[in-house]
Amino acid sequence: MPVPMPPKSPKKDVNWGRLSKTLSFWLLILLIPVALIQLSGARSEQAPLISYTQYKSELDRDNIRKVKIQAGKYVQGEFKTPVPYDGRNVPKFNVRLPMENAQAEVDSLNKHSVVIEAEDARPSVTAYILNFLPWLLLIGFYLFLFRQMQAGGAKAFSFGKSKAKLLTGDTPKVTFADVAGADEAKQELQEIIEFLRDPQKFTKLGGRLPKGALLVGPPGTGKTLLARAVAGEAGRPFFSMSGSDFVEMFVGVGASRVRDLFEQGKAHAPCIIFIDEIDAVGRHRGAGLGGGHDEREQTLNQLLVEMDGFESNDGVILIAATNRPDVLDPALLRPGRFDRQIVVDSPDLRGREGILKVHLRNKPIADDVDITTLARGTPGMAGADLANLVNEAALLAVRRNHDRIYMMDLEDAKDKVMLGVERKSMVMKEDERRLTAYHEAGHAICAIKIKGNDPLHKVTIVPRGRALGLAFTLPEDDRVSITRQQLEARLVMSYGGRTAEEIVFGRDRVTTGAASDIQQATAIARRYVTQWGLSEAIGPVLVGDNEQELFLGREIQHRREVSEQTAQIVDSEVKRVIEEAYSRAKKTLEDNLDLLHMVAGALLERETLTREDIAILSKGGVLPPRVSGAAPGGSPSPSPTPALEPRRTPPFLGGPEPSPA
């Protein structure tokens, strides 16, 4: 069977007219030095170059009137009577002396009463070219600019032109079918699209076209993707640019680009203009130290005027996106400029399921893939995180030589994204590995024994990222608030690792591995007291929260909002909350010391325990034999593992076994 040849790429038509103009231009530039060379040699061609013998003969005949000696070697002269040369009589001559200006030669000329002149050497052709080269380059540059302006380019003078890109029909389209997890935002934007398509449907009841819509949400939630979907759905001209494209080092360029952008919009009205990361140009005026006349604030002022100023820009809708609405100028956010603020928040369970379906629909997936289970195990993930998860799963499946993406690939990719990359090359000493196992077992037991914690998802002593081990919990449902019981349970779990080290190994062998736990617990405890009003000693009072005001630049000097007495009460309350959590964690582990040893032993043997494994151990059961990982689609082969018996005290490396207390 013959192998089909790949199609040849179509040849591009040559613009012969433009090519001929370009060649003519550079040919003219090259001919200028040639003309100068010819001009410099034209004078010398008028007088023939005679031999020195003929020159001496005419001098002896007293037929030379005057000579001009150049650099002592080259002579230009005039005959008294023209001399025949090549069939014509010439009155002048040129001759080269065989030696430099010798005294005998000068005496010979004086003897025949010849007028003698002298001059330096005449500049060479190379000197002419070097002298005229800067002028040639300058003339060529101006001619080049002139040709560009004639062609309509004028690129050298386009600083004030807008950098917005107009999406055309051949641009790959993204529609609302490619966007999931933002149903309310899609509905708001769909109404704007319908307004562009059929304005009479809304204007007959007195409605007017919205002037602006601001997409607000955390990073990665799909704000820019929604704007691209609007471009694909609208069927109208769509200009897109970034907020940083306005600000330049030249004063007034940003305002000029804003004017040019809206002029283009009015020429294509009705149309949509999208500005991504508008906080780069829309920050609160007066927030910096540069005064009110810096380039960024001039650009913002021009944007405010164009959106809702003396002249109306009917038919131009501005859509902007930002993840920092708190730093935007209030004049930019008012109705009449941005009529709508559309919140694009992190997706819920149904939204995550829809996003995963969008990213998996064009990929070969196995029958064991359960998208609902995967979505339930990824709370808090934004759309960009889920897209990264699916991509990591595809890359992992390729490395494993799978023919499709299996559920195990997605689960491992989820652990990689949420917990970090496994550091398989890291070799830990046996005593450090044992200490890490008890540390993570302490976290796990506090998680399952303290009411208010999220269900335990996985415990591992495999180093991931910067951590030597992890005890990971996942909420059963999406949560928008957190109770006092849950906060206190989280504090207890944070100190489970440190208390486990102290109970089993003693205070002298406690390590610095709990630094991150202590930092997180301290941050929660301080907000517990100062922001959430959960401390009886402080009460429901906000203490010392002026971060936003300081960030906006309204206050240059730090302003203390609490007295010394209140600050001491806050510190004592934070310490009390932390000590109570530490004591609860220690008592919980002492009451479940057998389970602590069992979980630590299982971690040392299996390295990773799931929620089901912990549940079996907490009921006093024995873990089933571990199943070796078989290739997807094949039958896994069980590998027997010795049963883990409950034990009161663990074996240690060297020395007597310490008391569990």
XYZ file of C-alpha atoms in Angstrom:
661
model
C 0.000 0.000 0.000
C 1.590 3.284 -1.031
C 2.358 5.723 1.743
C 0.513 9.003 1.170
C 2.762 11.983 0.847
C 2.167 14.866 3.183
C 0.400 17.788 1.551
C 2.640 20.539 0.351
C 2.296 23.864 1.992
C 0.801 26.448 -0.346
C 3.288 28.855 -1.870
C 2.945 32.450 -0.917
C 2.466 34.943 -3.723
C 5.418 37.276 -4.178
C 4.598 40.970 -4.115
C 6.788 41.964 -7.084
C 5.808 45.623 -6.912
C 6.885 45.981 -3.295
C 10.023 43.934 -3.949
C 11.035 46.138 -6.882
C 10.555 49.281 -4.785
C 12.730 47.886 -2.008
C 15.476 46.860 -4.439
C 15.375 50.253 -6.117
C 15.698 51.997 -2.766
C 18.794 50.047 -1.692
C 20.312 50.262 -5.183
C 20.051 54.037 -4.954
C 21.795 53.995 -1.583
C 24.649 51.904 -3.037
C 25.035 54.057 -6.148
C 25.666 57.236 -4.161
C 29.233 56.265 -3.060
C 29.977 55.022 -6.573
C 28.974 58.418 -7.938
C 31.231 60.097 -5.427
C 34.121 57.915 -6.529
C 33.483 58.785 -10.128
C 33.243 62.451 -9.234
C 36.567 62.342 -7.411
C 38.244 60.645 -10.354
C 36.685 62.831 -13.056
C 39.166 65.616 -12.467
C 42.140 63.345 -12.720
C 40.887 61.845 -15.985
C 41.002 65.296 -17.738
C 44.866 65.358 -17.608
C 46.691 62.261 -18.908
C 49.299 60.447 -16.876
C 52.591 60.734 -18.798
C 55.891 59.001 -18.167
C 58.694 60.554 -16.190
C 60.930 60.400 -19.295
C 58.516 62.516 -21.334
C 58.196 64.887 -18.390
C 62.000 65.368 -18.243
C 62.088 65.833 -21.996
C 59.490 68.609 -21.913
C 61.243 70.202 -18.949
C 64.550 70.249 -20.838
C 62.725 71.887 -23.766
C 61.492 74.567 -21.335
C 57.849 73.687 -22.192
C 56.484 73.539 -18.628
C 54.864 76.627 -17.143
C 53.983 75.495 -13.582
C 53.639 72.360 -11.490
C 51.804 71.347 -8.316
C 53.550 68.680 -6.259
C 51.319 66.548 -4.008
C 52.969 64.794 -1.062
C 56.353 65.051 -2.862
C 55.567 62.244 -5.331
C 52.614 63.197 -7.523
C 52.915 66.146 -9.952
C 50.174 68.010 -11.791
C 51.404 70.535 -14.343
C 50.677 72.755 -17.368
C 52.533 72.883 -20.670
C 53.412 76.154 -22.294
C 52.563 74.591 -25.631
C 50.069 71.673 -25.752
C 51.746 68.341 -26.378
C 50.269 65.552 -28.589
C 49.042 62.562 -26.584
C 46.938 59.689 -27.966
C 45.945 61.654 -31.039
C 45.049 64.867 -29.213
C 46.869 67.888 -27.845
C 46.725 68.159 -24.078
C 47.596 71.338 -22.142
C 47.965 69.596 -18.789
C 49.609 66.478 -17.507
C 50.059 64.228 -14.487
C 53.220 62.376 -13.605
C 54.570 60.270 -10.759
C 58.105 61.037 -9.575
C 60.418 58.028 -9.110
C 61.632 59.499 -5.837
C 60.221 61.834 -3.220
C 60.707 65.557 -3.618
C 64.516 65.574 -4.001
C 66.505 68.786 -3.947
C 67.892 68.030 -7.416
C 64.385 67.932 -8.848
C 63.490 71.261 -7.280
C 66.707 72.810 -8.555
C 65.925 71.529 -12.048
C 62.479 73.179 -11.958
C 63.910 76.439 -10.668
C 66.521 76.373 -13.415
C 63.778 76.407 -16.055
C 61.784 79.118 -14.196
C 58.825 76.801 -13.470
C 56.244 78.016 -10.996
C 56.213 75.467 -8.137
C 53.252 74.777 -5.819
C 52.930 72.131 -3.138
C 49.978 70.553 -1.263
C 49.221 67.599 0.954
C 48.034 64.272 -0.382
C 44.527 64.317 -1.869
C 41.989 62.319 0.150
C 41.521 58.802 -1.140
C 38.266 57.186 -2.237
C 38.033 55.394 1.130
C 38.283 58.705 2.929
C 35.499 60.126 0.775
C 33.261 57.168 1.612
C 33.971 57.360 5.345
C 33.252 61.085 5.383
C 29.959 60.729 3.570
C 28.799 57.466 5.221
C 26.996 59.117 8.221
C 25.121 61.381 5.843
C 24.195 58.410 3.667
C 22.837 56.503 6.661
C 20.845 59.518 7.853
C 19.358 60.056 4.388
C 18.533 56.350 4.131
C 16.807 56.381 7.538
C 14.610 59.338 6.620
C 13.769 57.759 3.290
C 12.801 54.555 5.102
C 10.499 56.448 7.487
C 8.976 58.322 4.572
C 8.209 55.077 2.767
C 6.666 53.560 5.913
C 4.416 56.578 6.389
C 3.428 56.480 2.734
C 2.460 52.821 3.189
C 0.258 53.712 6.162
C 2.531 52.194 8.804
C 4.017 55.111 10.690
C 5.279 52.580 13.219
C 7.933 54.885 14.577
C 5.257 57.359 15.672
C 2.649 54.898 17.046
C 3.409 55.296 20.763
C -0.050 56.649 21.486
C -1.899 54.030 19.473
C -3.893 51.373 21.277
C -2.417 47.880 21.532
C -5.814 46.213 21.632
C -6.207 43.083 19.519
C -9.332 42.757 17.423
C -10.580 39.175 17.375
C -11.539 38.161 13.850
C -13.549 35.280 12.460
C -10.560 32.983 11.956
C -9.625 33.131 15.669
C -10.335 29.821 17.471
C -13.587 30.352 19.317
C -14.300 29.562 22.954
C -17.998 29.369 23.768
C -20.025 29.024 26.953
C -20.032 25.253 26.354
C -16.312 25.328 27.238
C -16.981 27.081 30.561
C -18.333 25.281 33.611
C -18.722 26.117 37.279
C -19.779 29.756 36.775
C -23.471 29.570 35.931
C -24.436 32.926 37.479
C -21.607 34.744 35.709
C -22.563 33.107 32.406
C -26.163 34.248 32.878
C -25.130 37.855 33.499
C -22.838 37.895 30.479
C -25.408 36.109 28.323
C -27.792 38.982 28.952
C -25.179 41.457 27.681
C -24.712 39.351 24.553
C -28.453 39.271 23.910
C -28.555 43.035 24.386
C -25.971 43.414 21.617
C -27.858 41.075 19.320
C -31.353 42.489 19.880
C -31.335 45.902 21.611
C -35.015 46.557 20.911
C -35.969 43.645 23.149
C -34.692 45.623 26.162
C -35.078 49.239 25.081
C -38.819 48.939 24.524
C -39.237 48.857 28.318
C -36.782 51.684 28.908
C -33.675 49.598 29.522
C -30.279 50.852 28.421
C -27.151 49.060 27.342
C -24.824 48.371 30.290
C -21.589 50.302 30.004
C -19.360 47.958 31.918
C -19.116 44.618 33.685
C -16.347 43.818 36.168
C -15.375 40.170 36.651
C -14.157 39.706 40.228
C -12.752 36.527 41.713
C -9.690 34.675 42.994
C -6.903 33.744 40.575
C -7.594 30.776 38.327
C -11.393 30.830 38.537
C -11.874 31.498 34.820
C -12.390 35.250 34.435
C -10.328 35.517 31.255
C -11.894 32.304 29.944
C -15.342 33.831 30.419
C -14.273 36.892 28.442
C -13.009 34.661 25.616
C -16.354 32.862 25.688
C -18.155 36.200 25.387
C -16.003 36.957 22.331
C -17.005 33.632 20.805
C -20.704 34.024 21.580
C -21.276 37.691 20.830
C -20.653 37.711 17.096
C -19.625 41.368 17.408
C -16.200 43.066 17.249
C -14.205 42.206 20.372
C -11.093 44.145 21.460
C -8.851 42.646 24.136
C -5.816 44.043 25.932
C -4.114 44.046 29.316
C -4.126 46.805 31.889
C -0.337 46.996 31.742
C -0.492 47.871 28.014
C -1.640 51.403 28.900
C 1.203 52.383 31.197
C 4.476 53.408 29.519
C 7.544 55.411 30.450
C 6.422 58.305 28.250
C 4.090 60.822 29.854
C 0.626 60.916 28.297
C 0.981 57.693 26.301
C -1.485 55.775 28.491
C -4.205 58.423 28.178
C -3.619 58.590 24.437
C -4.030 54.831 24.147
C -7.284 54.973 26.111
C -8.636 57.600 23.720
C -7.548 55.612 20.690
C -9.079 52.420 22.126
C -12.500 54.000 22.561
C -12.283 55.672 19.159
C -11.756 52.247 17.617
C -14.655 50.941 19.697
C -16.997 53.692 18.505
C -15.966 52.996 14.913
C -16.984 49.322 15.356
C -19.997 49.915 17.632
C -21.755 47.989 18.984
C -18.690 46.161 20.277
C -17.037 44.790 23.419
C -13.717 45.906 24.931
C -12.023 43.556 27.399
C -9.266 44.773 29.741
C -7.548 42.026 31.727
C -5.955 42.835 35.114
C -7.467 46.315 35.211
C -5.975 46.913 38.673
C -2.680 47.721 36.880
C -4.222 51.004 35.733
C -7.308 51.408 37.957
C -5.716 51.574 41.405
C -7.005 54.033 43.949
C -5.788 57.550 43.171
C -3.498 59.001 45.794
C -2.406 55.536 46.894
C 1.256 56.147 46.030
C 3.858 58.777 46.782
C 3.949 60.157 43.226
C 1.154 62.684 43.665
C -1.868 63.045 41.409
C -0.095 63.768 38.130
C 1.824 60.582 37.454
C 1.309 58.591 34.301
C -0.926 55.895 35.789
C -3.379 58.340 37.324
C -3.622 60.315 34.093
C -4.498 57.078 32.336
C -7.148 56.288 34.954
C -8.647 59.769 34.644
C -8.929 59.366 30.884
C -10.547 55.941 31.338
C -13.131 57.415 33.713
C -13.980 60.152 31.234
C -14.284 57.761 28.295
C -16.568 55.384 30.194
C -18.957 58.032 31.492
C -17.946 61.574 30.689
C -19.334 64.542 28.783
C -19.463 62.568 25.539
C -21.289 59.261 25.602
C -19.811 56.152 24.048
C -23.005 54.413 23.058
C -22.643 50.855 21.886
C -19.252 50.254 23.582
C -19.349 47.765 26.460
C -16.277 47.456 28.673
C -15.606 44.116 30.388
C -12.721 44.017 32.859
C -11.244 41.361 35.128
C -9.354 41.624 38.401
C -8.643 39.600 41.516
C -8.059 42.727 43.622
C -11.300 44.759 43.603
C -10.378 46.286 46.982
C -7.601 48.402 45.429
C -9.702 49.866 42.588
C -10.732 53.507 42.616
C -14.339 54.084 43.841
C -15.058 56.323 40.842
C -14.342 53.377 38.574
C -16.709 51.038 40.408
C -19.770 53.254 40.538
C -22.887 52.513 38.431
C -22.701 54.213 35.067
C -19.167 52.988 34.574
C -19.162 49.428 35.814
C -22.863 48.752 36.119
C -22.317 45.150 37.138
C -19.790 43.396 39.337
C -19.895 39.706 38.477
C -18.347 37.462 41.123
C -16.507 34.454 39.686
C -15.779 32.422 42.804
C -14.202 29.016 43.317
C -16.545 26.310 41.979
C -18.678 24.115 44.199
C -19.000 20.340 43.884
C -21.274 20.493 40.852
C -19.084 23.150 39.257
C -15.903 21.122 39.775
C -17.621 18.114 38.251
C -18.569 20.168 35.197
C -15.044 21.588 34.855
C -13.514 18.109 35.008
C -15.937 16.916 32.329
C -14.901 19.817 30.092
C -11.206 19.020 30.442
C -11.680 15.246 30.089
C -14.126 15.204 27.195
C -11.474 15.097 24.457
C -9.141 12.702 26.272
C -9.242 8.890 26.314
C -10.349 7.883 29.810
C -10.873 4.429 31.284
C -14.179 3.031 32.503
C -13.093 3.189 36.141
C -12.871 6.991 36.155
C -15.451 8.416 38.562
C -15.642 12.163 37.981
C -18.022 12.722 40.900
C -15.644 11.072 43.367
C -12.737 13.040 41.950
C -14.669 16.308 42.232
C -15.631 15.509 45.833
C -11.948 15.049 46.682
C -10.851 18.429 45.297
C -12.566 21.068 47.473
C -11.300 24.604 47.100
C -9.665 23.958 43.744
C -10.231 26.569 41.045
C -10.685 25.870 37.357
C -6.982 26.362 36.607
C -6.074 23.872 39.346
C -8.443 21.262 37.914
C -7.065 21.799 34.406
C -3.573 21.302 35.793
C -4.710 18.132 37.597
C -6.075 16.605 34.376
C -2.921 17.543 32.485
C -0.695 16.000 35.175
C -2.797 12.826 35.037
C -2.341 12.622 31.258
C 1.428 13.074 31.579
C 1.560 10.471 34.343
C -0.400 7.989 32.208
C 2.087 8.480 29.372
C 5.036 7.845 31.703
C 3.342 4.634 32.867
C 2.734 3.517 29.250
C -1.035 3.450 29.727
C -3.280 3.471 26.692
C -5.744 5.777 28.453
C -6.169 7.791 31.644
C -7.154 5.636 34.618
C -8.570 6.628 37.967
C -5.266 5.805 39.656
C -3.554 8.330 37.363
C -6.046 11.006 38.362
C -5.723 10.175 42.073
C -1.929 10.274 41.946
C -2.057 13.539 40.005
C -4.423 14.951 42.636
C -1.972 14.034 45.396
C 0.848 15.612 43.414
C -1.061 18.872 42.911
C -2.470 19.120 46.440
C 0.344 17.602 48.506
C 3.455 18.051 46.373
C 5.770 15.844 44.360
C 7.070 12.667 45.950
C 10.767 12.950 46.792
C 11.622 9.321 46.140
C 15.328 10.022 45.944
C 15.435 11.291 49.529
C 16.875 8.680 51.907
C 15.938 9.081 55.582
C 17.652 7.430 58.508
C 15.619 4.786 60.281
C 15.259 6.803 63.511
C 14.135 9.914 61.581
C 11.700 7.800 59.594
C 10.276 6.324 62.815
C 9.944 9.765 64.389
C 8.140 11.044 61.288
C 5.752 8.067 61.446
C 4.778 8.869 65.053
C 4.467 12.561 64.214
C 1.998 11.914 61.386
C 0.205 9.234 63.411
C -0.376 11.848 66.126
C -1.968 14.187 63.590
C -4.142 11.358 62.274
C -5.427 10.225 65.671
C -6.271 13.791 66.727
C -8.101 14.217 63.424
C -10.328 11.177 63.934
C -10.838 11.471 67.707
C -11.579 15.198 68.048
C -15.093 16.136 67.015
C -15.208 18.954 64.458
C -12.317 17.915 62.241
C -12.810 17.088 58.594
C -12.649 13.379 57.673
C -9.118 12.070 57.403
C -8.183 11.446 53.769
C -4.634 10.128 53.770
C -1.585 9.778 56.012
C 1.857 9.293 54.507
C 5.498 9.441 55.506
C 6.649 9.704 51.902
C 8.402 13.099 51.616
C 6.410 15.466 49.410
C 7.499 18.975 48.565
C 9.191 20.435 51.639
C 7.404 18.136 54.108
C 8.728 14.806 55.390
C 5.186 13.509 55.871
C 1.559 14.570 55.669
C -1.758 13.924 57.386
C -4.381 15.252 55.003
C -8.076 15.904 55.696
C -10.832 16.688 53.219
C -14.259 18.191 53.949
C -17.269 16.139 52.941
C -19.092 19.155 51.503
C -18.172 22.638 50.343
C -17.918 25.041 53.240
C -18.391 28.796 53.232
C -17.937 29.337 56.979
C -16.329 27.553 59.898
C -17.606 27.054 63.427
C -15.842 27.557 66.724
C -15.782 23.811 67.319
C -14.094 23.232 63.971
C -11.470 25.905 64.667
C -10.588 24.414 68.046
C -10.485 20.910 66.549
C -8.106 22.131 63.874
C -5.841 23.596 66.554
C -5.794 20.285 68.404
C -4.897 18.412 65.216
C -2.079 20.888 64.511
C -0.388 19.996 67.802
C -0.964 16.254 67.469
C 2.420 15.710 65.842
C 4.469 17.587 68.466
C 2.668 15.938 71.404
C 3.171 12.476 69.849
C 6.924 13.111 69.655
C 6.967 14.239 73.286
C 4.925 11.289 74.574
C 6.839 8.564 72.768
C 10.392 9.919 72.520
C 10.549 12.336 75.452
C 11.116 16.081 75.548
C 14.826 15.772 74.763
C 14.152 14.167 71.359
C 11.427 16.555 70.202
C 12.399 17.922 66.778
C 11.823 21.078 64.749
C 9.449 19.252 62.391
C 6.438 20.953 63.978
C 7.526 24.467 62.945
C 4.913 24.719 60.194
C 2.200 23.320 62.505
C 3.016 25.883 65.186
C 3.008 28.727 62.663
C -0.412 27.774 61.300
C -1.883 27.205 64.752
C -0.596 30.556 66.014
C -2.104 32.374 63.027
C -5.476 30.695 63.622
C -5.377 31.451 67.340
C -4.581 35.132 66.778
C -7.446 35.555 64.330
C -9.615 33.534 66.734
C -9.041 36.266 69.314
C -8.675 39.492 67.288
C -10.942 39.111 64.243
C -13.556 36.456 64.866
C -14.600 37.581 68.371
C -14.455 34.077 69.889
C -12.502 34.999 73.025
C -14.510 35.745 76.185
C -11.813 38.081 77.500
C -11.799 40.272 74.366
C -15.360 39.769 73.202
C -16.786 40.417 69.734
C -14.458 43.336 69.002
C -12.209 43.772 65.963
C -8.711 44.429 67.267
C -5.988 46.068 65.152
C -7.214 45.358 61.627
C -5.986 48.257 59.497
C -4.138 46.226 56.842
C -6.365 47.321 53.984
C -6.099 50.996 54.839
C -2.331 50.800 55.057
C -2.137 48.850 51.802
C -4.124 51.457 49.901
C -1.620 54.087 50.909
C -3.957 56.404 52.755
C -1.741 56.029 55.808
C 2.031 56.239 55.455
C 2.767 56.023 59.183
C 1.678 52.950 61.112
C -1.210 53.724 63.434
C -1.630 51.680 66.578
C -5.296 50.902 67.181
C -5.036 49.059 70.504
C -3.776 50.087 73.901
C -0.953 48.385 75.731
C -3.410 46.753 78.120
C -5.508 45.335 75.279
C -2.399 44.079 73.484
C -1.343 42.203 76.636
C -4.809 40.656 76.947
C -4.658 39.583 73.290
C -1.274 37.934 73.784
C -2.423 36.123 76.910
C -5.604 34.931 75.199
C -3.682 33.653 72.181
C -1.361 31.753 74.500
C -4.331 30.342 76.462
C -6.076 29.077 73.306
C -2.871 27.408 72.087
C -2.095 25.815 75.461
C -5.618 24.412 75.699
C -5.279 22.872 72.240
C -1.875 21.425 73.185
C -3.273 19.893 76.368
C -6.246 18.384 74.535
C -3.943 16.883 71.907
C -1.686 15.381 74.564
C -4.604 13.879 76.523
C -6.144 12.458 73.348
C -2.943 10.664 72.390
C -2.348 9.375 75.921
C -5.864 7.917 75.931
C -5.234 6.253 72.556
C -1.625 5.208 72.941
C -2.198 1.684 71.576
C -3.762 3.113 68.438
C -0.836 5.542 68.113
C 1.659 2.661 68.074
C -0.467 0.673 65.610
C -0.823 3.564 63.159
C 2.878 4.410 63.389
C 3.820 0.781 62.795
C 1.519 0.569 59.802
C 3.056 3.737 58.381
C 6.549 2.351 58.792
C 5.515 -0.734 56.852
C 3.200 0.699 54.199
C 4.314 4.370 54.160
C 0.801 5.502 53.195
C -2.532 4.807 54.915
C -5.962 5.736 53.631
C -9.097 6.668 55.539
C -10.296 3.071 55.421
C -7.003 1.772 56.836
C -7.188 4.161 59.783
C -10.813 3.148 60.419
C -9.834 -0.544 60.573
C -6.991 0.166 62.992
C -9.156 2.403 65.201
C -11.604 -0.514 65.646
C -8.793 -2.823 66.706
C -8.762 -4.755 63.445
C -5.927 -6.010 61.294
C -5.185 -4.500 57.920
C -5.810 -6.784 54.937
C -2.871 -7.960 52.840
C -1.436 -5.218 50.681
C -2.249 -5.481 46.964
C 0.628 -4.885 44.569
C -0.080 -2.428 41.768
C -0.891 -4.310 38.580
C -1.134 -2.814 35.158
C -4.522 -1.210 34.501
C -6.917 -3.655 33.014
C -5.096 -6.649 34.490
C -5.800 -8.648 37.620
C -3.856 -7.446 40.644
C -1.790 -10.037 42.433
C -1.966 -9.932 46.228
C 1.276 -9.940 48.159
C 0.915 -11.188 51.731
C 1.857 -8.784 54.488
C 2.364 -9.821 58.104
C -0.462 -8.723 60.389
C 0.158 -5.732 62.625
C -0.483 -6.618 66.243
C -1.306 -3.939 68.805
C 1.636 -3.116 70.996
C 2.106 -0.900 73.991
C 5.650 0.263 73.404
C 7.557 0.341 70.117
C 11.051 -1.037 69.551
C 13.712 1.684 69.380
C 17.129 1.788 67.829
C 19.560 0.993 70.614
C 19.174 1.422 74.337
C 16.249 0.525 76.576
C 12.660 1.248 75.619
C 11.433 4.467 77.255
C 8.224 4.690 79.186
C 5.238 5.672 77.037
C 4.376 8.430 79.488
